[in-house]
CSV table of C-alpha atoms in Angstrom, one decimal:
chain,number,residue,atom,x,y,z
A,1,UNK,CA,103.5,77.8,79.3
A,2,UNK,CA,102.7,78.1,82.9
A,3,UNK,CA,100.7,75.2,84.2
A,4,UNK,CA,97.3,75.4,86.0
A,5,UNK,CA,98.7,74.4,89.4
A,6,UNK,CA,101.4,77.1,89.3
A,7,UNK,CA,98.7,79.7,88.4
A,8,UNK,CA,96.4,78.6,91.2
A,9,UNK,CA,99.2,78.6,93.7
A,10,UNK,CA,100.6,82.1,92.6
A,11,UNK,CA,97.1,83.7,92.7
A,12,UNK,CA,96.3,82.2,96.1
A,13,UNK,CA,99.6,83.5,97.4
A,14,UNK,CA,98.8,86.9,95.9
A,15,UNK,CA,95.4,87.1,97.6
A,16,UNK,CA,96.9,86.2,101.0
A,17,UNK,CA,99.9,88.5,100.9
A,18,UNK,CA,98.0,91.5,99.3
A,19,UNK,CA,95.5,91.2,102.2
A,20,UNK,CA,98.5,91.4,104.7
A,21,UNK,CA,101.6,93.5,104.5
A,22,UNK,CA,102.6,92.8,101.0
A,23,UNK,CA,103.9,95.8,99.2
A,24,UNK,CA,102.6,96.2,95.7
A,25,UNK,CA,105.0,96.8,93.0
A,26,UNK,CA,103.0,98.2,90.1
A,27,UNK,CA,104.7,97.7,86.8
A,28,UNK,CA,108.0,96.7,85.5
A,29,UNK,CA,110.0,99.6,86.6
A,30,UNK,CA,108.9,99.3,90.2
A,31,UNK,CA,109.9,95.6,90.1
A,32,UNK,CA,113.2,96.4,88.5
A,33,UNK,CA,114.1,98.9,91.2
A,34,UNK,CA,113.0,96.6,94.0
A,35,UNK,CA,115.1,93.8,92.7
A,36,UNK,CA,118.1,96.0,92.3
A,37,UNK,CA,118.0,97.1,95.8
A,38,UNK,CA,117.5,93.8,97.5
A,39,UNK,CA,113.7,93.6,98.1
A,40,UNK,CA,112.3,90.2,99.1
A,41,UNK,CA,109.9,89.9,96.1
A,42,UNK,CA,107.5,87.1,96.8
A,43,UNK,CA,105.2,86.7,93.7
A,44,UNK,CA,105.2,88.2,90.2
A,45,UNK,CA,102.3,88.0,87.9
A,46,UNK,CA,101.9,88.9,84.3
A,47,UNK,CA,99.5,88.1,81.4
A,48,UNK,CA,102.4,88.3,78.9
A,49,UNK,CA,105.5,86.5,80.2
A,50,UNK,CA,107.4,86.6,76.9
A,51,UNK,CA,106.8,90.3,76.5
A,52,UNK,CA,108.0,90.9,80.1
A,53,UNK,CA,111.2,89.0,79.3
A,54,UNK,CA,111.8,91.1,76.3
A,55,UNK,CA,111.2,94.3,78.3
A,56,UNK,CA,113.6,93.1,81.0
A,57,UNK,CA,116.3,92.2,78.3
A,58,UNK,CA,116.0,95.6,76.7
A,59,UNK,CA,115.7,97.8,79.8
A,60,UNK,CA,117.2,96.0,82.7
A,61,UNK,CA,119.3,93.1,81.8
A,62,UNK,CA,120.9,93.0,85.2
A,63,UNK,CA,117.6,91.7,86.7
A,64,UNK,CA,116.3,89.9,83.5
A,65,UNK,CA,117.1,86.4,85.0
A,66,UNK,CA,115.4,87.2,88.4
A,67,UNK,CA,112.3,88.4,86.6
A,68,UNK,CA,112.2,85.3,84.5
A,69,UNK,CA,112.6,83.1,87.4
A,70,UNK,CA,109.8,84.8,89.4
A,71,UNK,CA,107.3,85.6,86.7
A,72,UNK,CA,104.0,83.5,86.5
A,73,UNK,CA,101.8,84.0,83.5
A,74,UNK,CA,98.1,84.2,84.4
A,75,UNK,CA,95.1,85.0,82.2
A,76,UNK,CA,94.6,88.8,81.7
A,77,UNK,CA,91.1,88.6,83.3
A,78,UNK,CA,92.5,87.2,86.5
A,79,UNK,CA,95.3,89.7,86.5
A,80,UNK,CA,92.8,92.6,86.1
A,81,UNK,CA,90.7,91.1,89.0
A,82,UNK,CA,93.8,91.1,91.3
A,83,UNK,CA,95.2,94.5,90.1
A,84,UNK,CA,92.4,96.6,88.8
A,85,UNK,CA,94.6,99.5,88.0
A,86,UNK,CA,97.2,97.5,86.1
A,87,UNK,CA,100.4,99.3,84.9
A,88,UNK,CA,100.8,99.6,81.1
A,89,UNK,CA,103.8,97.2,81.2
A,90,UNK,CA,101.4,94.5,82.2
A,91,UNK,CA,103.2,93.1,85.2
A,92,UNK,CA,102.7,93.4,89.0
A,93,UNK,CA,104.5,92.0,91.9
A,94,UNK,CA,104.4,91.8,95.8
A,95,UNK,CA,107.4,92.2,98.1
A,96,UNK,CA,107.9,92.1,101.8
A,97,UNK,CA,108.1,95.3,103.6
A,98,UNK,CA,111.5,95.9,105.1
A,99,UNK,CA,111.6,95.3,108.9
A,100,UNK,CA,111.0,98.5,110.7
A,101,UNK,CA,113.9,97.8,113.1
A,102,UNK,CA,116.4,97.7,110.1
A,103,UNK,CA,115.1,101.0,108.8
A,104,UNK,CA,115.3,102.6,112.3
A,105,UNK,CA,118.8,101.4,112.7
A,106,UNK,CA,119.8,102.8,109.3
A,107,UNK,CA,118.3,106.2,110.1
A,108,UNK,CA,120.0,106.3,113.5
A,109,UNK,CA,123.4,105.2,112.5
A,110,UNK,CA,126.2,107.7,113.1
A,111,UNK,CA,128.1,109.0,111.5
A,112,UNK,CA,125.7,109.6,108.7
A,113,UNK,CA,127.2,110.3,105.2
A,114,UNK,CA,123.9,111.6,103.7
A,115,UNK,CA,120.9,113.5,105.1
A,116,UNK,CA,117.5,112.3,106.3
A,117,UNK,CA,114.6,114.0,104.6
A,118,UNK,CA,111.8,114.9,107.0
A,119,UNK,CA,108.2,115.5,105.7
A,120,UNK,CA,106.2,117.2,108.5
A,121,UNK,CA,102.6,115.9,108.3
A,122,UNK,CA,102.4,115.5,104.5
A,123,UNK,CA,99.0,115.0,103.0
A,124,UNK,CA,99.4,114.3,99.2
A,125,UNK,CA,100.3,110.5,98.6
A,126,UNK,CA,101.8,111.3,95.1
A,127,UNK,CA,104.0,114.0,96.6
A,128,UNK,CA,105.4,111.6,99.2
A,129,UNK,CA,106.2,108.9,96.6
A,130,UNK,CA,107.9,111.6,94.4
A,131,UNK,CA,110.1,112.6,97.5
A,132,UNK,CA,111.0,109.0,98.1
A,133,UNK,CA,112.1,108.8,94.5
A,134,UNK,CA,114.2,111.9,94.8
A,135,UNK,CA,115.7,110.8,98.0
A,136,UNK,CA,116.7,107.4,96.5
A,137,UNK,CA,118.3,109.3,93.4
A,138,UNK,CA,120.3,111.6,95.6
A,139,UNK,CA,121.4,108.8,98.0
A,140,UNK,CA,119.8,110.2,101.0
A,141,UNK,CA,119.8,108.0,104.2
A,142,UNK,CA,116.1,108.0,104.3
A,143,UNK,CA,112.7,109.7,104.3
A,144,UNK,CA,110.8,110.1,107.5
A,145,UNK,CA,107.2,111.2,107.7
A,146,UNK,CA,105.3,112.6,110.7
A,147,UNK,CA,101.5,112.6,110.9
A,148,UNK,CA,99.0,109.8,110.2
A,149,UNK,CA,99.7,109.1,106.5
A,150,UNK,CA,101.6,105.8,106.0
A,151,UNK,CA,104.5,106.4,103.7
A,152,UNK,CA,104.2,102.7,102.5
A,153,UNK,CA,100.6,103.3,101.3
A,154,UNK,CA,100.1,101.7,97.8
A,155,UNK,CA,99.6,105.0,96.2
A,156,UNK,CA,102.8,106.3,97.7
A,157,UNK,CA,104.8,103.2,96.6
A,158,UNK,CA,103.3,103.6,93.1
A,159,UNK,CA,104.6,107.2,92.8
A,160,UNK,CA,107.9,106.1,94.2
A,161,UNK,CA,108.4,103.5,91.4
A,162,UNK,CA,109.7,100.8,93.8
A,163,UNK,CA,112.4,103.0,95.2
A,164,UNK,CA,111.2,102.6,98.8
A,165,UNK,CA,113.6,99.7,98.9
A,166,UNK,CA,116.5,102.0,97.9
A,167,UNK,CA,116.3,104.1,101.0
A,168,UNK,CA,114.9,103.9,104.6
A,169,UNK,CA,111.2,105.1,104.7
A,170,UNK,CA,109.5,105.3,108.1
A,171,UNK,CA,106.7,107.0,109.9
A,172,UNK,CA,107.9,108.6,113.1
A,173,UNK,CA,106.8,111.2,115.7
A,174,UNK,CA,108.8,114.3,116.2
A,175,UNK,CA,110.2,112.9,119.4
A,176,UNK,CA,111.5,109.9,117.5
A,177,UNK,CA,113.4,111.8,114.9
A,178,UNK,CA,117.1,110.6,114.5
A,179,UNK,CA,119.9,112.6,116.1
A,180,UNK,CA,121.5,115.3,114.0
A,181,UNK,CA,121.4,119.0,113.1
A,182,UNK,CA,117.9,119.9,112.0
A,183,UNK,CA,117.6,122.3,109.0
A,184,UNK,CA,113.9,123.4,108.5
A,185,UNK,CA,112.8,125.1,105.2
A,186,UNK,CA,110.5,128.0,105.9
A,187,UNK,CA,109.8,131.3,104.1
A,188,UNK,CA,111.0,133.1,107.2
A,189,UNK,CA,114.5,131.5,107.1
A,190,UNK,CA,117.9,132.5,106.1
A,191,UNK,CA,118.8,132.4,102.4
A,192,UNK,CA,119.5,128.8,101.7
A,193,UNK,CA,122.5,129.9,99.4
A,194,UNK,CA,124.4,131.1,102.4
A,195,UNK,CA,123.8,128.0,104.5
A,196,UNK,CA,125.7,124.7,103.8
A,197,UNK,CA,123.9,121.5,104.8
A,198,UNK,CA,126.2,118.9,106.6
A,199,UNK,CA,126.1,115.2,105.6
A,200,UNK,CA,124.4,114.2,108.8
A,201,UNK,CA,121.6,116.8,108.6
A,202,UNK,CA,117.9,116.3,108.9
A,203,UNK,CA,116.3,118.4,106.2
A,204,UNK,CA,112.7,119.2,107.0
A,205,UNK,CA,109.8,120.3,104.7
A,206,UNK,CA,106.3,121.3,105.8
A,207,UNK,CA,103.0,119.9,104.7
A,208,UNK,CA,101.4,121.0,101.4
A,209,UNK,CA,98.7,123.1,103.1
A,210,UNK,CA,100.0,124.3,106.4
A,211,UNK,CA,103.8,124.4,106.0
A,212,UNK,CA,106.1,123.5,108.9
A,213,UNK,CA,104.6,123.0,112.4
A,214,UNK,CA,105.6,125.3,115.3
A,215,UNK,CA,106.9,122.4,117.2
A,216,UNK,CA,109.2,121.4,114.5
A,217,UNK,CA,110.3,124.9,114.0
A,218,UNK,CA,111.1,125.2,117.5
A,219,UNK,CA,113.4,122.1,117.3
A,220,UNK,CA,115.4,123.6,114.4
A,221,UNK,CA,119.2,124.1,114.4
A,222,UNK,CA,118.7,126.5,111.5
A,223,UNK,CA,115.7,127.8,109.5
A,224,UNK,CA,116.4,128.4,105.9
A,225,UNK,CA,114.4,129.6,102.9
A,226,UNK,CA,114.7,129.0,99.0
A,227,UNK,CA,114.5,132.4,97.3
A,228,UNK,CA,111.6,132.8,95.0
A,229,UNK,CA,110.0,135.4,92.7
A,230,UNK,CA,107.7,137.7,94.6
A,231,UNK,CA,104.0,137.0,94.3
A,232,UNK,CA,104.5,133.3,93.6
A,233,UNK,CA,103.0,131.4,96.5
A,234,UNK,CA,105.2,128.4,96.8
A,235,UNK,CA,107.1,125.5,95.1
A,236,UNK,CA,105.8,122.0,94.9
A,237,UNK,CA,106.8,119.9,97.8
A,238,UNK,CA,108.9,117.4,95.8
A,239,UNK,CA,110.5,120.3,93.9
A,240,UNK,CA,111.5,121.8,97.2
A,241,UNK,CA,113.0,118.6,98.4
A,242,UNK,CA,114.9,118.2,95.2
A,243,UNK,CA,116.4,121.7,95.6
A,244,UNK,CA,117.3,121.0,99.2
A,245,UNK,CA,119.1,117.7,98.4
A,246,UNK,CA,120.8,119.2,95.4
A,247,UNK,CA,122.0,122.1,97.7
A,248,UNK,CA,123.4,119.5,100.1
A,249,UNK,CA,125.1,117.5,97.3
A,250,UNK,CA,126.6,120.4,95.6
A,251,UNK,CA,128.1,121.8,98.8
A,252,UNK,CA,126.6,125.2,98.0
A,253,UNK,CA,126.4,127.9,100.7
A,254,UNK,CA,130.0,128.2,102.0
A,255,UNK,CA,130.2,131.8,101.1
A,256,UNK,CA,127.9,134.8,100.9
A,257,UNK,CA,126.1,135.4,97.5
A,258,UNK,CA,124.0,138.2,96.3
A,259,UNK,CA,120.5,138.1,95.0
A,260,UNK,CA,117.1,139.1,95.9
A,261,UNK,CA,113.5,137.9,95.7
A,262,UNK,CA,111.0,136.5,98.1
A,263,UNK,CA,111.3,133.2,100.0
A,264,UNK,CA,109.6,130.0,99.1
A,265,UNK,CA,107.4,127.9,101.3
A,266,UNK,CA,108.9,124.4,101.8
A,267,UNK,CA,105.5,122.9,101.3
A,268,UNK,CA,103.5,122.9,98.1
A,269,UNK,CA,100.3,124.8,97.1
A,270,UNK,CA,99.3,121.4,95.7
A,271,UNK,CA,95.8,120.6,94.6
A,272,UNK,CA,94.7,118.4,97.5
């Protein structure tokens, strides 16, 4: 049983850090991923400590001890007050956001052995989180967003399932993009199946509504397109990123291939 003093201290720390730069890890899976990839997890709250321990033992025994050491059991009413949209797993945590300087250094490091995904002025927070999750899964060097949406917004982190800590996620201007050949996905580009992506590529995708900006297009080393059935407007943004990263990983495009069809927008006709 957690004592009253521990509960009071943990909830006070939560309120302080949540009002500052604390990154909300919403649910067990987000916490699991954050711990696996070295996040500095500062406070973990749950209304069912034994249930969380069982969940950790079943799904992530590699972090079970860390979860057990960090978790503080608080009344369900208190947890709901602190986290109104509580994850079904009944656990939430806060972590320190990685230093920007460390992320920038990782993005700039050469030679790069995996691409950087560039999202040009994305608008849909869920899409950004899904892209972070994809980038982590493919082992991309990082995800860079341009525009005014913070890629560490709580809704983005929720959609990313804690995998912001598995890659370098930063918001930059176009002039701040890391060095490297820039491959821009656009319907007017060359068939992606004929164009290999090098390991140090920047692979850029346009916004859900407007596609790639003219400024970024003008910076491109190569403009490429994903073939798509005619009369279909576009692929979802995260789907496009997944195809682009799979194309890089598989080494596809080292020879000419046949095929037809239209070309897909790199952005998504997403409901905004």
